[in-house]
Short mmCIF file of C-alpha atoms and ligand atoms in Angstrom, two decimals:
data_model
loop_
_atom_site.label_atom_id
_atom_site.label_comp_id
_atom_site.label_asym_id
_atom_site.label_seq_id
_atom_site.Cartn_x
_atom_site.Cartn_y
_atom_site.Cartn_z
CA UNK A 848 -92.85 -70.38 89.73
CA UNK A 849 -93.27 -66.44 91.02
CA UNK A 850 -93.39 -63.79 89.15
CA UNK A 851 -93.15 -60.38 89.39
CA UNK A 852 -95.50 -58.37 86.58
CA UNK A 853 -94.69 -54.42 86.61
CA UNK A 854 -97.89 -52.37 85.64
CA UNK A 855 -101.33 -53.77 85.58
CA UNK A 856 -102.98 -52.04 82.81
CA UNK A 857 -104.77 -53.83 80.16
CA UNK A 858 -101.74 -56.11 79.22
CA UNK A 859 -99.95 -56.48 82.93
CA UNK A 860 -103.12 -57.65 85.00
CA UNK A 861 -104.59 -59.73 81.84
CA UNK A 862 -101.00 -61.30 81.30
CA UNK A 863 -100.86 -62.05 85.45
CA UNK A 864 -104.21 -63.47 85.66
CA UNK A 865 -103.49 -65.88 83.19
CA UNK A 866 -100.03 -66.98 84.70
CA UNK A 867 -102.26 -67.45 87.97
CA UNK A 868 -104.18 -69.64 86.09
CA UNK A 869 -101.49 -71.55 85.24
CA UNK A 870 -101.03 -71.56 88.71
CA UNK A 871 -98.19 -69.29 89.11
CA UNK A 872 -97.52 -67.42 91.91
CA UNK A 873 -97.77 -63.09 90.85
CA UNK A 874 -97.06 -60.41 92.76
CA UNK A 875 -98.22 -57.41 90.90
CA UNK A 876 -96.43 -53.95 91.32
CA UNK A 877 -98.06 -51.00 89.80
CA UNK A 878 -97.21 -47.08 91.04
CA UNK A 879 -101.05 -46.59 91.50
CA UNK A 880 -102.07 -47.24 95.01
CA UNK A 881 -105.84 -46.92 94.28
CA UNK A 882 -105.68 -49.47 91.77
CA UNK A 883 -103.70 -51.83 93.81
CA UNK A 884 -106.58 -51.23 96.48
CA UNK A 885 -109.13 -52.08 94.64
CA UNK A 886 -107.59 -55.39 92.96
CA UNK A 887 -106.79 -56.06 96.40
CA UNK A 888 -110.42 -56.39 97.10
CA UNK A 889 -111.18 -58.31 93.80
CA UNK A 890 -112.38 -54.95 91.55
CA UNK A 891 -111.01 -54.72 88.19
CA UNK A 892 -110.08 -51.49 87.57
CA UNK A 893 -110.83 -51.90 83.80
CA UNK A 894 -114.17 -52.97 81.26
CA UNK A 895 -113.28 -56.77 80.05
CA UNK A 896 -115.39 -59.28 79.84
CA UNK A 897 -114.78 -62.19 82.56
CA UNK A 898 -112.20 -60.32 84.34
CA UNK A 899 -113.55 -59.57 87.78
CA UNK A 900 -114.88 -63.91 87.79
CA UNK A 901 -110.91 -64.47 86.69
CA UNK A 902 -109.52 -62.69 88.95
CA UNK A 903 -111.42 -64.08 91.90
CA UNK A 904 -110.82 -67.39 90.64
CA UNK A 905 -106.72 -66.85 91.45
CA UNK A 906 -107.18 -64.46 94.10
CA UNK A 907 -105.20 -66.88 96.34
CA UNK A 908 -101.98 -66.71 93.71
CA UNK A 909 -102.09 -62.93 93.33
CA UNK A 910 -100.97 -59.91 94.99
CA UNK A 911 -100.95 -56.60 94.75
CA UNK A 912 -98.84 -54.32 95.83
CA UNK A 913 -96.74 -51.08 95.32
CA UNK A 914 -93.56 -52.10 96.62
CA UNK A 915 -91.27 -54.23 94.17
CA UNK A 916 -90.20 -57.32 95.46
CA UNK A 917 -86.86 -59.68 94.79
CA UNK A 918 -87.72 -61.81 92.04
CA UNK A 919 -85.74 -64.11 89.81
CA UNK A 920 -88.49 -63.07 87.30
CA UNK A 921 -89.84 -59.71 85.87
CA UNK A 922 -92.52 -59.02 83.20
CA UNK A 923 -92.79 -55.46 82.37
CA UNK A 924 -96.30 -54.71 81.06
CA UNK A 925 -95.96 -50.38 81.77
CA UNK A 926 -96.79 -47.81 79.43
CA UNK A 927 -95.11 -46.63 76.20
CA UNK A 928 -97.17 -43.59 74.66
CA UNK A 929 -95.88 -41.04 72.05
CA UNK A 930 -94.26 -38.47 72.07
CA UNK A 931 -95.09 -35.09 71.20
CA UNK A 932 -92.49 -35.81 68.17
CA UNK A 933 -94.04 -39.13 67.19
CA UNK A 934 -91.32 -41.47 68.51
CA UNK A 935 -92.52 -43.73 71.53
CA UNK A 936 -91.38 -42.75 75.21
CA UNK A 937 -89.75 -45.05 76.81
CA UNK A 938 -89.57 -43.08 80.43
CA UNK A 939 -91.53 -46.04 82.16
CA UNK A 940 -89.75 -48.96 80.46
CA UNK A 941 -86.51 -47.32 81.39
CA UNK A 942 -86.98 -46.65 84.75
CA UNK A 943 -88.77 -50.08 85.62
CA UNK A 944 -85.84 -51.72 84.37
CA UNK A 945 -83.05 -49.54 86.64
CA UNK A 946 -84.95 -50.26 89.73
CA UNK A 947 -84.84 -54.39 89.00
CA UNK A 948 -81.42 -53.58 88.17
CA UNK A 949 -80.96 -52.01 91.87
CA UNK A 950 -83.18 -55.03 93.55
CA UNK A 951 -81.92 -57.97 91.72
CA UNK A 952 -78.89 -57.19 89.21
CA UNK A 953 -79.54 -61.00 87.78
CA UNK A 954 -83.21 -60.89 87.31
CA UNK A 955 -84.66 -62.24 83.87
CA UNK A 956 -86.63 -59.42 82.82
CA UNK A 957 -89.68 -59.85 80.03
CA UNK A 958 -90.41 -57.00 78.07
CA UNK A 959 -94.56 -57.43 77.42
CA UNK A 960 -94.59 -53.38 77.02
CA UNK A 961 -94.64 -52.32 73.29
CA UNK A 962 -91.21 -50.84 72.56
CA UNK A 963 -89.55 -49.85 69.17
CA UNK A 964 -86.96 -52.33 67.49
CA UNK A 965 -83.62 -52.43 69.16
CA UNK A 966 -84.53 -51.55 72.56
CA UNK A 967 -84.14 -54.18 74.47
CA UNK A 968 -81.04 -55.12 72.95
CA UNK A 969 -79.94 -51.40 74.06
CA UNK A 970 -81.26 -52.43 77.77
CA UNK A 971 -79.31 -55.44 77.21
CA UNK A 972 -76.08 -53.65 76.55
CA UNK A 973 -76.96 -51.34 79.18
CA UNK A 974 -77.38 -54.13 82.22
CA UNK A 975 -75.11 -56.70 80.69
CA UNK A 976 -76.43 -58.76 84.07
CA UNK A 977 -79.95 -59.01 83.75
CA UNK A 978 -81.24 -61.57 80.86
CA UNK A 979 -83.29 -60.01 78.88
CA UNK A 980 -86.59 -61.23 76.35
CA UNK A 981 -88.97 -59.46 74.94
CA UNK A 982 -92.26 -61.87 74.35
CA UNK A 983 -94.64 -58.99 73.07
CA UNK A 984 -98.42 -58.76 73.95
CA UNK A 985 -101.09 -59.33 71.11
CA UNK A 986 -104.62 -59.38 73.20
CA UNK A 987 -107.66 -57.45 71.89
CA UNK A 988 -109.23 -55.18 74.25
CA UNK A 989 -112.65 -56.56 74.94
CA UNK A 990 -111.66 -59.74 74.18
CA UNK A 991 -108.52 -60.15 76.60
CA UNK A 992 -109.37 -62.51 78.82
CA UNK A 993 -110.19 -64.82 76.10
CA UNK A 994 -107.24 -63.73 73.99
CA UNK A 995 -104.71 -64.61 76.87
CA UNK A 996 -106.26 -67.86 77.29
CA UNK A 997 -106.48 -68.80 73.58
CA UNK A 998 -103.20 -66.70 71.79
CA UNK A 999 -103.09 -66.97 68.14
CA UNK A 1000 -98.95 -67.32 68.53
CA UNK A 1001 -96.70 -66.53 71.15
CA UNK A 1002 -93.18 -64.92 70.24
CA UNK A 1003 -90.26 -65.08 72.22
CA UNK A 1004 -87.40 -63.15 71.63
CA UNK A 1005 -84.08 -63.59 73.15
CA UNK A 1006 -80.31 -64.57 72.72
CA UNK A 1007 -80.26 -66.31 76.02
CA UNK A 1008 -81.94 -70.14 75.44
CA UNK A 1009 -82.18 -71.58 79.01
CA UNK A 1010 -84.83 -67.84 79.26
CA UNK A 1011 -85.92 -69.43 75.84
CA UNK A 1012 -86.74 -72.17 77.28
CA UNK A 1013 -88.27 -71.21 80.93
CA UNK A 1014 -90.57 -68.66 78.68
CA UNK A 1015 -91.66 -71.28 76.46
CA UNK A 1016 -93.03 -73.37 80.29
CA UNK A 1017 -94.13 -70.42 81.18
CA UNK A 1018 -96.27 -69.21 78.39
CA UNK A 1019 -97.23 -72.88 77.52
CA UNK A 1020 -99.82 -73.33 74.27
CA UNK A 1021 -101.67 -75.14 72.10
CA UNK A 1022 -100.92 -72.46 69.97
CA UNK A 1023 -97.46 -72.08 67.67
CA UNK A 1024 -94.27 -70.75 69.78
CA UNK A 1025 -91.46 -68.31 67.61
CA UNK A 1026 -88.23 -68.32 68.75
CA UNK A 1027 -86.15 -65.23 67.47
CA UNK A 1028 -83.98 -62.40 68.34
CA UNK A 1029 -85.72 -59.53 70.59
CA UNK A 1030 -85.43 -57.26 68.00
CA UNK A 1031 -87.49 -59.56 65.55
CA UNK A 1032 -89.95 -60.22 68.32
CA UNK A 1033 -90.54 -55.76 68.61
CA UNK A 1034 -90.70 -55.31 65.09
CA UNK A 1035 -93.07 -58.22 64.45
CA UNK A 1036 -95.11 -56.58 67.00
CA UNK A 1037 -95.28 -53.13 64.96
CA UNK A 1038 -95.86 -54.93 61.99
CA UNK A 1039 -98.30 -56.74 63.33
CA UNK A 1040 -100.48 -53.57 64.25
CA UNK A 1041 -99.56 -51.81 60.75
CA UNK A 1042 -100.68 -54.56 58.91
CA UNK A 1043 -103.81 -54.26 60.58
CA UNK A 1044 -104.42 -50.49 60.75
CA UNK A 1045 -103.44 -50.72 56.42
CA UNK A 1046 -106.63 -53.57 56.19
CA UNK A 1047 -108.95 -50.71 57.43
CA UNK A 1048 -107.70 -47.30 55.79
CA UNK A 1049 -107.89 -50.12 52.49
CA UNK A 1050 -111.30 -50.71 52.98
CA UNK A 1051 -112.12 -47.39 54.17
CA UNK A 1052 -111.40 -45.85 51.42
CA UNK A 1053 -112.74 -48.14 48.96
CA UNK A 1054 -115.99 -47.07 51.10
CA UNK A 1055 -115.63 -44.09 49.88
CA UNK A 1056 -115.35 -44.75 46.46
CA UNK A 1057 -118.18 -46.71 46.95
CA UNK A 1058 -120.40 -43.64 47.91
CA UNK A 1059 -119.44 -42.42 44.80
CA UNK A 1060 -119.94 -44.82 42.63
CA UNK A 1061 -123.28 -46.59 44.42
CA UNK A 1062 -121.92 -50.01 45.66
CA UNK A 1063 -122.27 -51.38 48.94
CA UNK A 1064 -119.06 -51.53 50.88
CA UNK A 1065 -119.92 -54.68 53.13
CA UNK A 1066 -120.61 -56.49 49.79
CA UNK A 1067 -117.09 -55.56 48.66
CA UNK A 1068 -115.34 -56.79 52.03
CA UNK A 1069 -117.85 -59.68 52.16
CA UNK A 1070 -116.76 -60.47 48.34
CA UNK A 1071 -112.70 -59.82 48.92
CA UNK A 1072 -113.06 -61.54 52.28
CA UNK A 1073 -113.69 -64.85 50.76
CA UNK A 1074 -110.38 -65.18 49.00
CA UNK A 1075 -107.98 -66.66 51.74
CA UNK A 1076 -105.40 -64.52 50.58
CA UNK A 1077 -107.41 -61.51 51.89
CA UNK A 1078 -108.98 -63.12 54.58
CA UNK A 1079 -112.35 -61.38 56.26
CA UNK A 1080 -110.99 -59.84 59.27
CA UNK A 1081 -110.51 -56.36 59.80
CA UNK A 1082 -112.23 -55.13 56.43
CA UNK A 1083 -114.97 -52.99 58.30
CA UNK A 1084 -115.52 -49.62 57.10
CA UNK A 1085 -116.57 -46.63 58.96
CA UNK A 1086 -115.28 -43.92 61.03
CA UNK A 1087 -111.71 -44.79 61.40
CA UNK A 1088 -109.65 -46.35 64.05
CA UNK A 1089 -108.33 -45.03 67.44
CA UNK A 1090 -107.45 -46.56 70.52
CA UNK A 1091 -104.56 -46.82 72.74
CA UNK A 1092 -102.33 -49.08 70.40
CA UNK A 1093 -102.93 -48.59 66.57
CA UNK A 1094 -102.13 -44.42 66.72
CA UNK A 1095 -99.12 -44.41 68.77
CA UNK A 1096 -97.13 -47.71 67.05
CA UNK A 1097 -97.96 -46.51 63.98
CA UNK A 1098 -96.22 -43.09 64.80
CA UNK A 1099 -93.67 -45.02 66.52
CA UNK A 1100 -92.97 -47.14 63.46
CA UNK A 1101 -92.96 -44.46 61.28
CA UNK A 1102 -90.97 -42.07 62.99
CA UNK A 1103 -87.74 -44.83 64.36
CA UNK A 1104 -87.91 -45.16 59.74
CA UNK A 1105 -87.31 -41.73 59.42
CA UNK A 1106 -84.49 -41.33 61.89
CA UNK A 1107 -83.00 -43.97 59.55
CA UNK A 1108 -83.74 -42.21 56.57
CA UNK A 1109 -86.34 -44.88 55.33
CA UNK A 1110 -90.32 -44.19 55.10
CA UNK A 1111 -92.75 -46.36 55.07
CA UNK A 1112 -95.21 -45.21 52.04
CA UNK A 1113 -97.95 -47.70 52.92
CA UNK A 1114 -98.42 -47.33 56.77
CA UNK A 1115 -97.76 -43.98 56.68
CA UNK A 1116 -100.63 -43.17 54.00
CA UNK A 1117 -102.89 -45.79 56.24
CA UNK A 1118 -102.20 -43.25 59.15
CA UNK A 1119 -103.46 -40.37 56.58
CA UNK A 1120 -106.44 -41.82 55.58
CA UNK A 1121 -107.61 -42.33 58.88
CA UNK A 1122 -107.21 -39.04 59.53
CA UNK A 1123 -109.30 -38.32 56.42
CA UNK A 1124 -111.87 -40.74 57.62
CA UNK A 1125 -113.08 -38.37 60.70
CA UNK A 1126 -112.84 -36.14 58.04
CA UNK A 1127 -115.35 -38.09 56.24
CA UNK A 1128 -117.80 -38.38 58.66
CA UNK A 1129 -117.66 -34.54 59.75
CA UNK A 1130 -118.61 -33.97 56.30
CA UNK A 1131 -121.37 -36.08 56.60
CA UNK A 1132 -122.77 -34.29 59.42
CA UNK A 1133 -122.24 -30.59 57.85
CA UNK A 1134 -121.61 -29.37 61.31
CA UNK A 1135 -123.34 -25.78 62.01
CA UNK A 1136 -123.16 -23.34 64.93
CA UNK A 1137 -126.92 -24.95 67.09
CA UNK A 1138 -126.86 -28.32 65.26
CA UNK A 1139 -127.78 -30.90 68.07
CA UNK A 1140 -125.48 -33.99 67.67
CA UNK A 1141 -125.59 -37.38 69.84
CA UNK A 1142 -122.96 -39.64 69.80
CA UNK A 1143 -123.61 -42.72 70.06
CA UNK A 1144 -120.41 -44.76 71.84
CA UNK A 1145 -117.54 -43.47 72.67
CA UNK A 1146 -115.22 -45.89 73.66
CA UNK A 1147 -112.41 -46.46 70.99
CA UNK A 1148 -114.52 -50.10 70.50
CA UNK A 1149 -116.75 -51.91 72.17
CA UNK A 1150 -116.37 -54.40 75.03
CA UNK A 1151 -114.07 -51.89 76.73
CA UNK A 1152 -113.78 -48.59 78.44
CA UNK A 1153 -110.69 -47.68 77.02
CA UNK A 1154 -110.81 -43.95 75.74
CA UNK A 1155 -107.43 -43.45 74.69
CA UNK A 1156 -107.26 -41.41 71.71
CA UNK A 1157 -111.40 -42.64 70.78
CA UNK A 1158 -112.69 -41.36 67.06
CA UNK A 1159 -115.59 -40.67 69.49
CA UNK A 1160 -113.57 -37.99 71.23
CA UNK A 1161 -111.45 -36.68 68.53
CA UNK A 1162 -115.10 -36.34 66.68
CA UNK A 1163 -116.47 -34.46 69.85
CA UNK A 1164 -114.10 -32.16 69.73
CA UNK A 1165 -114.02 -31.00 66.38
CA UNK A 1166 -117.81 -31.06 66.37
CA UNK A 1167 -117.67 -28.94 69.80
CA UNK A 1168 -115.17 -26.05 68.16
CA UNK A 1169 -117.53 -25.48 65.00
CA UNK A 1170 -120.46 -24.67 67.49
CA UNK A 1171 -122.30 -28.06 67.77
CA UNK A 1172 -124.10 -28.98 70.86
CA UNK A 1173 -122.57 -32.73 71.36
CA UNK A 1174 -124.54 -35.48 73.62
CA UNK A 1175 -122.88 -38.70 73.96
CA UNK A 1176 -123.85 -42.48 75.35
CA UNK A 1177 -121.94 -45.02 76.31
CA UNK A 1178 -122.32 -48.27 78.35
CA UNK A 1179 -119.22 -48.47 80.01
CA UNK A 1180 -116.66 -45.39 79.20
CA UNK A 1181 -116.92 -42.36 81.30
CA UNK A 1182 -116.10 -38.76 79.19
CA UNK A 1183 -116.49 -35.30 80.33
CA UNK A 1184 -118.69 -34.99 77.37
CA UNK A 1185 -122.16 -34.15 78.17
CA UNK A 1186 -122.79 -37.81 78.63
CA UNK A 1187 -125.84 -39.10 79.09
CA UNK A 1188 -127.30 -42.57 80.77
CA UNK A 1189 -129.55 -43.97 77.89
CA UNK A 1190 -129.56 -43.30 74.11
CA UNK A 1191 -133.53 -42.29 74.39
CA UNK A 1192 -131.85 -39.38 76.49
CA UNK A 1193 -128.86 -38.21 74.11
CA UNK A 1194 -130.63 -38.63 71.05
CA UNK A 1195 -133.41 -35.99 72.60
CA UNK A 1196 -133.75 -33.13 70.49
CA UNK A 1197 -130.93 -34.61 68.30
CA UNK A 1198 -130.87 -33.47 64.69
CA UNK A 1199 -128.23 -36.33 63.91
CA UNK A 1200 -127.36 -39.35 65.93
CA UNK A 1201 -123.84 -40.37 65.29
CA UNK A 1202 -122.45 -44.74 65.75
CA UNK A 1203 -119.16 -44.15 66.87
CA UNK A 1204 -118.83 -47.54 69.08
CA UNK A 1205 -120.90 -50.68 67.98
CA UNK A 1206 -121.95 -52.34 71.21
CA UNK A 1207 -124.85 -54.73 71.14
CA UNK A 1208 -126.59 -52.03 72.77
CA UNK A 1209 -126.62 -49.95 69.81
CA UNK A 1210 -126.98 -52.21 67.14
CA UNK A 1211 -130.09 -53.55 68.34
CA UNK A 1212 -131.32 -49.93 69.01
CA UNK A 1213 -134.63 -50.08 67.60
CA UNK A 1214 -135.35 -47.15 64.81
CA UNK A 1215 -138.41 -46.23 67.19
CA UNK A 1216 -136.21 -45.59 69.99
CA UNK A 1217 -134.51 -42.76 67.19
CA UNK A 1218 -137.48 -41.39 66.15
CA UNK A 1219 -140.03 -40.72 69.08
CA UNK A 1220 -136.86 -38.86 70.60
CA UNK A 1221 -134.65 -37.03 68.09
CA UNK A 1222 -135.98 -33.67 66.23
CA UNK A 1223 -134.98 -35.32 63.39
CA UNK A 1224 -134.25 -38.81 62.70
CA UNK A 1225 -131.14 -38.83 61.32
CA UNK A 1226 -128.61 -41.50 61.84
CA UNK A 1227 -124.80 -41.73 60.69
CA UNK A 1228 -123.92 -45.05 61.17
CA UNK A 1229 -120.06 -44.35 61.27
CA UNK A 1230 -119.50 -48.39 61.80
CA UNK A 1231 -122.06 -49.35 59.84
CA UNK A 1232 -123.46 -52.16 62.48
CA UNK A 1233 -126.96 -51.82 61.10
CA UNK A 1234 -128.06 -54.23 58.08
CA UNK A 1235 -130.65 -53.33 55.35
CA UNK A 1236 -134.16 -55.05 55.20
CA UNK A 1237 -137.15 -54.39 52.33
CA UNK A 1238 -139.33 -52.44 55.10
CA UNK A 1239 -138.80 -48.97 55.02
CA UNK A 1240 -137.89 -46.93 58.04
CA UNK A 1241 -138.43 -43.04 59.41
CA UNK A 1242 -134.93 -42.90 60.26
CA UNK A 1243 -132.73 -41.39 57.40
CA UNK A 1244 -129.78 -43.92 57.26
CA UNK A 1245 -126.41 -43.35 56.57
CA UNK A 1246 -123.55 -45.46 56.36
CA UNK A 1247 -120.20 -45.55 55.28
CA UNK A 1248 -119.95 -46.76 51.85
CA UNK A 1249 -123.37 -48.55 51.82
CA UNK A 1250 -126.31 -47.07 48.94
CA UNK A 1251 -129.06 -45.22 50.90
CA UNK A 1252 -131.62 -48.28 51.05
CA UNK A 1253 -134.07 -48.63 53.76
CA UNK A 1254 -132.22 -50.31 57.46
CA UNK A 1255 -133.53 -52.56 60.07
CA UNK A 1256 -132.05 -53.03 63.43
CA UNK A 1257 -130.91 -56.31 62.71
CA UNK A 1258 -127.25 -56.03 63.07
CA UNK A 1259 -124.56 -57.01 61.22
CA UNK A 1260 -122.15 -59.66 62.62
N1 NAD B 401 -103.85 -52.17 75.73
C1 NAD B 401 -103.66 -53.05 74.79
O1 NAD B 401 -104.60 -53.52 74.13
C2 NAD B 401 -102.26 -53.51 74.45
C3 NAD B 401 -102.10 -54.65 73.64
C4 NAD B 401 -100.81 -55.06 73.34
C5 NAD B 401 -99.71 -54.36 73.84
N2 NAD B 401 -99.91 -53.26 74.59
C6 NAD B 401 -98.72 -52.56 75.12
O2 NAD B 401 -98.54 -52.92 76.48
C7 NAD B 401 -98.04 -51.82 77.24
C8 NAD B 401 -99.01 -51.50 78.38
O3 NAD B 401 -100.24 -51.13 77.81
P1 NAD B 401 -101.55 -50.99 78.70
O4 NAD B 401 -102.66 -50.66 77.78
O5 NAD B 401 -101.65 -52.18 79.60
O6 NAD B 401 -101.16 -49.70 79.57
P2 NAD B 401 -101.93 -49.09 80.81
O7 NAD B 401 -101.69 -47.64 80.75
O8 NAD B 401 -103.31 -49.62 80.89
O9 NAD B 401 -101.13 -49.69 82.07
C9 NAD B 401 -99.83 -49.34 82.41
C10 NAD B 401 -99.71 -49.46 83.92
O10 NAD B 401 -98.33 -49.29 84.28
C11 NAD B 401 -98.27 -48.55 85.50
N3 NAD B 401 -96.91 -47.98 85.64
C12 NAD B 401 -96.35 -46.99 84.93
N4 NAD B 401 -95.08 -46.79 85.34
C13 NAD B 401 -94.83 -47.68 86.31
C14 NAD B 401 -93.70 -48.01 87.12
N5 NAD B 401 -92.56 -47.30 87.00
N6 NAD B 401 -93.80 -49.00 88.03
C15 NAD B 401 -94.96 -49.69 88.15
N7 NAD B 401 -96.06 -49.44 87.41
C16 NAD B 401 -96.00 -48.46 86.51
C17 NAD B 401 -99.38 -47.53 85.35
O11 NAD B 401 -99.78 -47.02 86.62
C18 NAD B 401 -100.48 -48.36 84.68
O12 NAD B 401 -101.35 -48.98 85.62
C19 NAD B 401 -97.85 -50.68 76.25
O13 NAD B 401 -96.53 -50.73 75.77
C20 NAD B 401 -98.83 -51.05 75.12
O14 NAD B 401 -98.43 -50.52 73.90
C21 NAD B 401 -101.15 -52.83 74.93
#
């Protein structure tokens, strides 16, 4: 079958590379010609692991291209940020959708973008020709390639079943299928993302409790994990959580409530507390005009080079304004923060080294590396990716929610 994917971001290249693998034919369409260069001639324009063997591997079923072809099919994968009010723009989305309108008024058109509940059924009204699902994207930046090859579910949403069923060919899994309406498919989507944004403002803030009251955190989330009910995943304390997904559906979420008079008490108060958990780690630091800071990853998480709204920079920034002189390192994510190529040279002349990204890299920093270079060895572990050992250290450890024992560099899993 060919397919047409508009915008190959993180979702829109990862989502046509594995329909090449299936051995569809995909032309990709994306508005920036440098990218479409450069995938031309097999570079990923993005950090994910296995991408650039992937894409060489189906080189022969893709192209790239700025000009959008006639297609029967189109999979919209373009960007839908916030607004400045909260609510999610939909600028891209609506546009991409006009112009298939213009090319092909009886295209099938997949909506793989996240968009708030009720819009495609809006498009749908809208173009009464095209046929419209929305089959929304759940891969993990820095795990991608692996997510698109091994989904945890796929969801298709649409009224119209023979799309139904040429979406559930084309998205064939070992994995369970969900037929439902397109508005079901968007909001399971949000809810999907709330749910887990809730699991870490819950155990952030029993993190902090637990700096109050002397227990380790990890313990806790170790302890809770166990129970299947709660389930281990996404109970890791620390500095909060950015990125270019959880911030800007949980605004969008909250916001489309509002309009409709509702609120949503829990996901909005997770959204709070991760505000307060930058918070949290500021206070740590007791910023003051000259202190010498390093931070220590800066990507939003690791695996990727993804800054879009990063702790890391948010951090930075605050830590800048209040006088701070801010290093940073990071393995694959380029800032305009005084960024350095190795830790041994950010952390030099450091007062306080800051984890805001756990790579390998970092976790298996060895305390030595710390303390031959910093002015003092000081280290906020804002992800709290080191474990404890008897031996004690010369770097003065800090986590989030974890007693002040003695650390090793033996990370935690
Ligand atoms: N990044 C993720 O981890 C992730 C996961 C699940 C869902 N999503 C959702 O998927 C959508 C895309 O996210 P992303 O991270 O891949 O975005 P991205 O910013 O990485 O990529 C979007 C691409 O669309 C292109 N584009 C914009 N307008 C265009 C147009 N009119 N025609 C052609 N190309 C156009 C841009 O040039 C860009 O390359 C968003 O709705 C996002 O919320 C993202």
């Amino acid at each position: 079958m060919q397919v047409t994917v508009i915008g190959t971001g993180y979702v829109g290249l990862v989502t046509a590379i594995g329909l090449a693998d299936a051995k569809h034919d995909v032309v990709c369409v994306d508005l920036n010609k440098e990218r479409m260069e450069q995938l031309s001639n097999g570079v990923a324009p993005i950090t994910e692991e296995g991408i650039e063997g992937a894409l060489q591997q189906n080189q022969s079923r893709l192209t790239f291209t700025t000009e959008y072809p006639v297609s029967d099919l189109y999979l919209v994968a373009v960007g839908t940020p916030e607004r400045a009010d909260g609510s999610c723009d939909l600028s891209a989305v609506e546009a991409v959708v006009k112009l298939i309108h213009s090319i092909q008024p009886h295209a099938a058109v997949v909506m793989k973008s996240t968009i708030p509940p009720g819009t495609t059924e809006k498009l749908q009204m809208a173009y009464p020709s095209l046929r419209f699902a929305m089959v929304p994207e759940f891969l993990r930046e820095g795990t991608a390639i692996r997510d698109m090859r091994n989904p945890h579910r796929v969801i298709i949403g649409t009224h119209d079943q023979q799309l139904a069923s040429d979406l559930t060919e084309l998205f064939k899994t070992n994995a369970p299928i969900v037929h439902v309406d397109p508005t079901t498919a968007e909001l399971t989507k949000y809810a999907a993302n709330s749910f887990l944004a809730v699991k870490i403002s819950f155990i952030n803030e029993i993190a902090r409790l637990a700096d109050i009251v002397g227990a380790d955190v990890e313990d806790v989330a170790h302890g809770i994990g166990l129970d299947p009910r709660i389930g281990p995943a996404f109970l890791k304390a620390g500095a909060g959580y950015g990125g270019s997904c959880f911030p800007k559906d949980i605004a969008a979420l909250t916001t489309l409530a509002q309009q409709h008079g509702e609120h949503l008490h829990v996901i909005e108060a997770a959204d709070r507390t991760n505000e307060a958990q930058l918070e949290y780690v500021l206070q740590k630091i007791a910023p003051k005009r000259g202190l010498r800071v390093a931070l220590l990853g800066l990507a939003f998480k690791p695996g990727t080079d993804d800054l879009r709204d990063a702790p890391a920079l948010r951090l930075a920034e605050r830590l800048t304004k209040m006088g701070v002189i801010v290093t940073g390192y990071d393995p694959a994510a380029k800032t305009l923060l005084d960024q350095k190529d190795t830790i041994e040279e950010a952390v030099t002349g450091a007062e306080i080294a800051v984890i805001m990204t756990e790579w390998d890299e970092i976790k298996h920093v060895t305390p030595r590396r710390l303390t031959d270079n910093m002015k003092t060895a000081r280290l906020i572990d804002g992800r709290n990716c080191w474990a404890f050992v008897e031996e004690p250290g010369n770097v003065q450890y800090e986590g989030i929610g974890r007693p002040n024992k003695t650390f090793s560099n033996n990370p935690t899993s």
